[in-house]
C-alpha positions as MATLAB code, in Angstrom:
seq = 'LCVTGSVAISLQSCQCLAWKPRPVGVWPCPGESQHVVAGYSDGTVRVFSVSRTEMELKMHPHAATLTAITYSTDGEMILSGGKDGIVAVSSSRTGMTIHVLADHRGSPITVLQCTRKQYHDLGVEGGELWLASSSDRRVSVWASDWLQDKCELLDWLSFPAPAGPEGLDSLPPSLAAFCPWEHGVLVYVGFGLQKEALFYSLRKKQVLRKIPLPAFATSLSLSPSTPFMAIGFSERLLRLQPCPAGDPQDYAGHDDTVHLCRFAPSGRRLLTASHSAVLVWELPGA';
ca = [
      -6.285    6.965   21.195;
      -9.955    7.515   21.809;
     -13.164    6.534   19.860;
     -15.405    9.543   19.278;
     -18.221    7.855   17.391;
     -19.393    4.783   15.537;
     -21.359    4.005   12.432;
     -24.033    1.299   12.105;
     -23.299   -0.900    9.265;
     -24.284   -4.337    7.910;
     -22.785   -7.584    9.157;
     -20.333   -7.736    6.335;
     -16.773   -7.646    7.549;
     -14.326   -4.765    6.790;
     -11.157   -6.108    5.069;
      -9.167   -2.919    4.391;
      -9.398    0.924    4.662;
      -7.598    4.100    3.814;
      -7.729    7.761    4.807;
      -8.508   10.334    2.106;
      -5.454   12.503    1.465;
      -5.577   16.275    1.511;
      -4.413   17.992   -1.695;
      -0.828   19.292   -1.401;
      -0.714   22.973   -0.225;
      -4.354   23.031    0.777;
      -5.165   23.690    4.477;
      -8.275   22.199    6.031;
     -11.295   24.496    6.283;
     -13.088   24.959    9.566;
     -15.657   22.196    9.930;
     -14.283   20.203    6.983;
     -14.835   16.487    7.409;
     -12.193   13.874    7.042;
     -13.010   10.735    5.117;
     -12.111    7.115    5.160;
     -12.828    4.495    2.547;
     -13.379    0.870    3.480;
     -13.506   -2.405    1.435;
     -15.784   -5.209    2.535;
     -16.267   -8.971    2.224;
     -19.337   -8.560    0.033;
     -17.410   -6.546   -2.659;
     -18.771   -3.225   -1.599;
     -16.698   -0.017   -1.102;
     -17.998    2.490    1.362;
     -16.933    6.073    2.131;
     -17.430    7.446    5.661;
     -17.302   10.912    7.093;
     -15.285   10.835   10.301;
     -16.713   14.058   11.872;
     -20.311   13.135   10.986;
     -19.821    9.420   11.863;
     -21.947    8.351    8.914;
     -21.679    6.620    5.578;
     -21.765    9.009    2.644;
     -21.285    6.671   -0.325;
     -21.634    2.980   -1.099;
     -20.611    1.336   -4.370;
     -20.343   -2.318   -5.543;
     -17.472   -2.563   -8.094;
     -16.457   -6.044   -7.159;
     -17.875   -9.518   -7.164;
     -15.311  -10.811   -4.668;
     -14.003   -9.838   -1.196;
     -11.985   -6.666   -1.112;
      -8.327   -7.240   -0.121;
      -6.770   -3.745   -0.762;
      -7.931   -0.163   -1.117;
      -6.403    3.281   -1.469;
      -7.064    6.854   -2.734;
      -5.485    8.537   -5.640;
      -3.009   11.182   -4.532;
      -5.637   14.029   -5.054;
      -8.363   11.995   -3.302;
     -10.580   12.146   -6.356;
     -10.424    8.389   -7.206;
     -10.707    5.163   -5.157;
      -8.566    2.229   -6.256;
      -9.837   -1.133   -4.937;
      -8.572   -4.643   -5.438;
     -10.279   -7.962   -4.777;
      -9.531  -11.536   -3.798;
     -10.031  -12.492   -7.507;
      -7.262  -10.114   -8.686;
      -9.672   -7.539  -10.201;
      -8.732   -3.855   -9.674;
     -11.410   -1.113   -9.990;
     -10.983    2.615  -10.219;
     -14.000    4.544   -8.976;
     -14.913    8.196   -8.442;
     -14.964    9.206   -4.740;
     -17.683   11.865   -5.590;
     -20.173    9.824   -7.689;
     -19.272    6.215   -6.978;
     -19.049    5.530  -10.671;
     -16.442    2.950  -11.666;
     -14.403    4.316  -14.568;
     -11.816    1.470  -15.055;
     -11.764   -2.238  -14.338;
      -8.304   -3.868  -14.734;
      -7.986   -7.629  -14.953;
      -4.159   -7.990  -15.414;
      -3.888   -9.684  -11.981;
      -6.892  -11.886  -12.428;
      -6.859  -15.092  -10.430;
      -4.615  -13.883   -7.587;
      -5.688  -11.703   -4.614;
      -4.416   -8.068   -4.654;
      -2.125   -7.512   -1.670;
      -1.107   -3.809   -2.121;
      -2.385   -0.803   -3.965;
      -0.317    2.476   -3.724;
      -0.407    5.821   -5.493;
       2.357    8.451   -5.702;
       2.784   11.739   -7.458;
       4.614   11.075  -10.643;
       8.053   12.588  -11.261;
       7.768   13.548  -14.947;
      11.493   14.110  -15.461;
      12.327   10.665  -13.999;
      10.348    8.446  -16.352;
       9.288   10.622  -19.217;
       5.706    9.328  -19.453;
       2.484   11.293  -19.445;
       0.186   11.148  -16.457;
      -0.664   12.796  -13.167;
       0.578   10.070  -10.912;
       2.123    6.664  -10.667;
       0.338    3.694   -8.956;
       1.253    0.009   -8.309;
      -0.659   -3.150   -7.759;
       0.937   -6.338   -6.283;
      -0.736   -9.733   -6.019;
      -0.020  -12.759   -3.984;
       1.547  -14.618   -6.969;
       4.531  -12.307   -6.769;
       3.496  -10.051   -9.692;
       3.659   -6.206   -9.492;
       2.213   -3.864  -12.139;
       3.137   -0.162  -12.264;
       0.855    2.297  -14.025;
       0.957    6.016  -15.174;
      -2.469    7.579  -14.919;
      -4.249   10.912  -15.649;
      -7.735   10.461  -14.345;
      -9.057   13.763  -15.701;
      -8.020   12.662  -19.210;
      -9.183    9.034  -18.726;
      -5.627    7.709  -19.192;
      -4.259    4.668  -17.556;
      -1.091    3.171  -19.114;
       0.814    0.102  -18.010;
       4.449    1.262  -17.358;
       6.194   -1.926  -16.102;
       5.245   -5.554  -15.159;
       7.390   -7.416  -12.652;
       7.237  -11.080  -11.865;
       9.442  -12.413   -9.110;
      10.527  -16.091   -9.077;
      10.043  -18.462   -6.127;
      10.496  -22.170   -5.303;
       7.678  -24.484   -4.763;
       5.783  -23.632   -1.634;
       6.880  -25.621    1.495;
       4.811  -28.547    2.433;
       2.524  -27.949    5.428;
       2.503  -24.193    5.041;
      -1.052  -23.042    4.791;
      -0.279  -19.620    3.381;
       2.818  -18.104    1.888;
       4.224  -14.722    3.008;
       2.466  -11.826    1.246;
       3.900  -10.093   -1.856;
       4.460   -6.484   -0.808;
       5.707   -3.448   -2.893;
       6.042    0.234   -2.210;
       7.423    3.255   -3.985;
      10.634    4.527   -2.521;
       9.943    8.101   -1.098;
      13.698    9.035   -1.026;
      14.769    7.556   -4.294;
      12.491    8.546   -7.255;
      11.800    5.893   -9.857;
      12.543    3.099   -7.516;
      10.210    0.538   -5.794;
      10.880   -1.831   -3.031;
       9.567   -5.498   -3.040;
       9.563   -8.218   -0.380;
       7.856  -11.623   -0.573;
       8.258  -15.319   -0.781;
      11.210  -15.970   -3.175;
      14.408  -17.743   -3.785;
      16.145  -15.733   -1.039;
      14.968  -13.856    2.121;
      15.659  -10.316    0.957;
      14.249   -6.869    0.100;
      14.718   -5.922   -3.556;
      15.200   -2.370   -4.892;
      13.945   -2.121   -8.457;
      14.692    0.773  -10.839;
      11.741    1.750  -13.148;
      14.186    3.611  -15.311;
      16.879    0.909  -15.670;
      14.410   -1.961  -15.573;
      16.554   -3.924  -13.199;
      17.177   -4.739   -9.552;
      19.639   -2.176   -8.173;
      20.419   -3.860   -4.843;
      19.313   -6.394   -2.374;
      19.123   -6.244    1.407;
      19.187   -9.652    3.203;
      16.515  -10.290    5.771;
      16.387  -12.743    8.610;
      13.077  -14.249    7.409;
      10.304  -13.689    4.831;
       8.593  -10.302    5.585;
       4.930  -10.092    6.607;
       4.610   -6.367    6.525;
       6.522   -3.355    5.061;
       6.544    0.444    5.347;
       9.000    3.003    4.048;
       9.608    6.248    5.986;
       8.494    9.345    3.983;
      11.171   11.553    5.655;
      14.276    9.492    6.177;
      15.861    6.484    4.381;
      14.431    3.762    6.678;
      12.306    0.727    6.187;
      10.147   -1.010    8.801;
       9.724   -4.611    8.241;
       7.613   -7.091   10.210;
       8.027  -10.803   10.465;
       5.979  -13.869   11.588;
       8.679  -14.430   14.230;
       7.211  -11.617   16.261;
      10.086   -9.365   15.189;
      10.119   -5.761   13.916;
      13.217   -4.514   12.068;
      14.192   -0.925   11.361;
      16.470   -1.063    8.337;
      18.581    1.933    7.305;
      18.958    2.264    3.497;
      20.897    1.750    1.273;
      23.123    0.180    3.900;
      23.646    0.149    7.700;
      23.096   -1.954   10.742;
      19.461   -2.871   11.302;
      17.769   -2.503   14.647;
      15.539   -5.365   15.781;
      12.646   -5.162   18.264;
      10.558   -8.004   19.883;
       7.627   -6.115   21.356;
       4.814   -8.179   19.705;
       3.462  -11.551   20.785;
       2.383  -12.672   17.282;
       3.064  -12.080   13.567;
       3.731   -8.417   12.836;
       1.157   -8.063   10.060;
       0.984   -4.328    9.802;
       3.655   -1.564    9.667;
       2.752    2.156    8.938;
       4.956    5.241    9.271;
       3.225    8.454   10.130;
       3.391   11.208    7.416;
       6.026   12.938    9.518;
       8.217    9.813    9.757;
       8.573   10.395   13.395;
       6.113    7.650   14.629;
       5.647    4.057   13.511;
       2.488    2.032   14.097;
       2.701   -1.729   14.047;
      -0.006   -4.354   14.679;
      -0.211   -7.982   15.471;
      -3.153  -10.246   16.343;
      -3.757   -8.871   19.827;
      -1.654   -5.627   19.995;
      -1.231   -2.284   18.339;
       2.028   -0.501   19.183;
       3.092    3.118   18.448;
       6.830    3.693   18.282;
       8.662    7.041   18.684;
      11.584    7.375   16.306;
      14.120    9.848   17.832;
      16.034   11.888   15.300;
      13.618   10.971   12.440;
];
């Protein structure tokens, strides 16, 4: 890993970022710049050109600190979520905010994720599905067609939990992700009645199965190419879990809470991060 450039910005802290995806079937043109979008503590969203190492767009759709951000699957829209639970949808070209959603108001947004919708699976109109999860263990799932200005709530999930343990400053995060190898299913982990990963069917409106975990998860990623989950824990543990069943593989390479897991698009590498270390794992046979 090498750093090829830097961008001078204000003293506001960056809280979250995401790479702009390339449209499916479109090869990069010579000299084409890659972009990243970042969310900041002052409520601003900023788009940067990687090749030119400069900020190209700045918008201010939030009044609170940003906690989650992502692009739509075609890269045309930016979805951002704040500490106050507000989700904004803005154009990545003009910076104009076209939707503000307050369904999670009052609880920080922990995850925003978009996926190309499978029309035959769910029978709803739209160009893609996206989800938002918040720290109060709620997950909303939406069907959207941004060109037609459509954004329809498809499902609303609320997961029960006991009263928070005394002396615990913060509860484990509420994390959700669409399942790449099982259409119409999402995976949820978070503080709850049991330490487990839940597989929820958007078609059947029910939990299909549960996978027990050794502790409450602090990070989650699903492989795009093989039925594997990567799960991080505060006990400095990383678990690779085959799905729907199989023996997990546990690794103890970190010296602190594993707060980030990310599979590469190929599924052959996994990036994990803790307070003072970033590790890249090779996954043979993936």
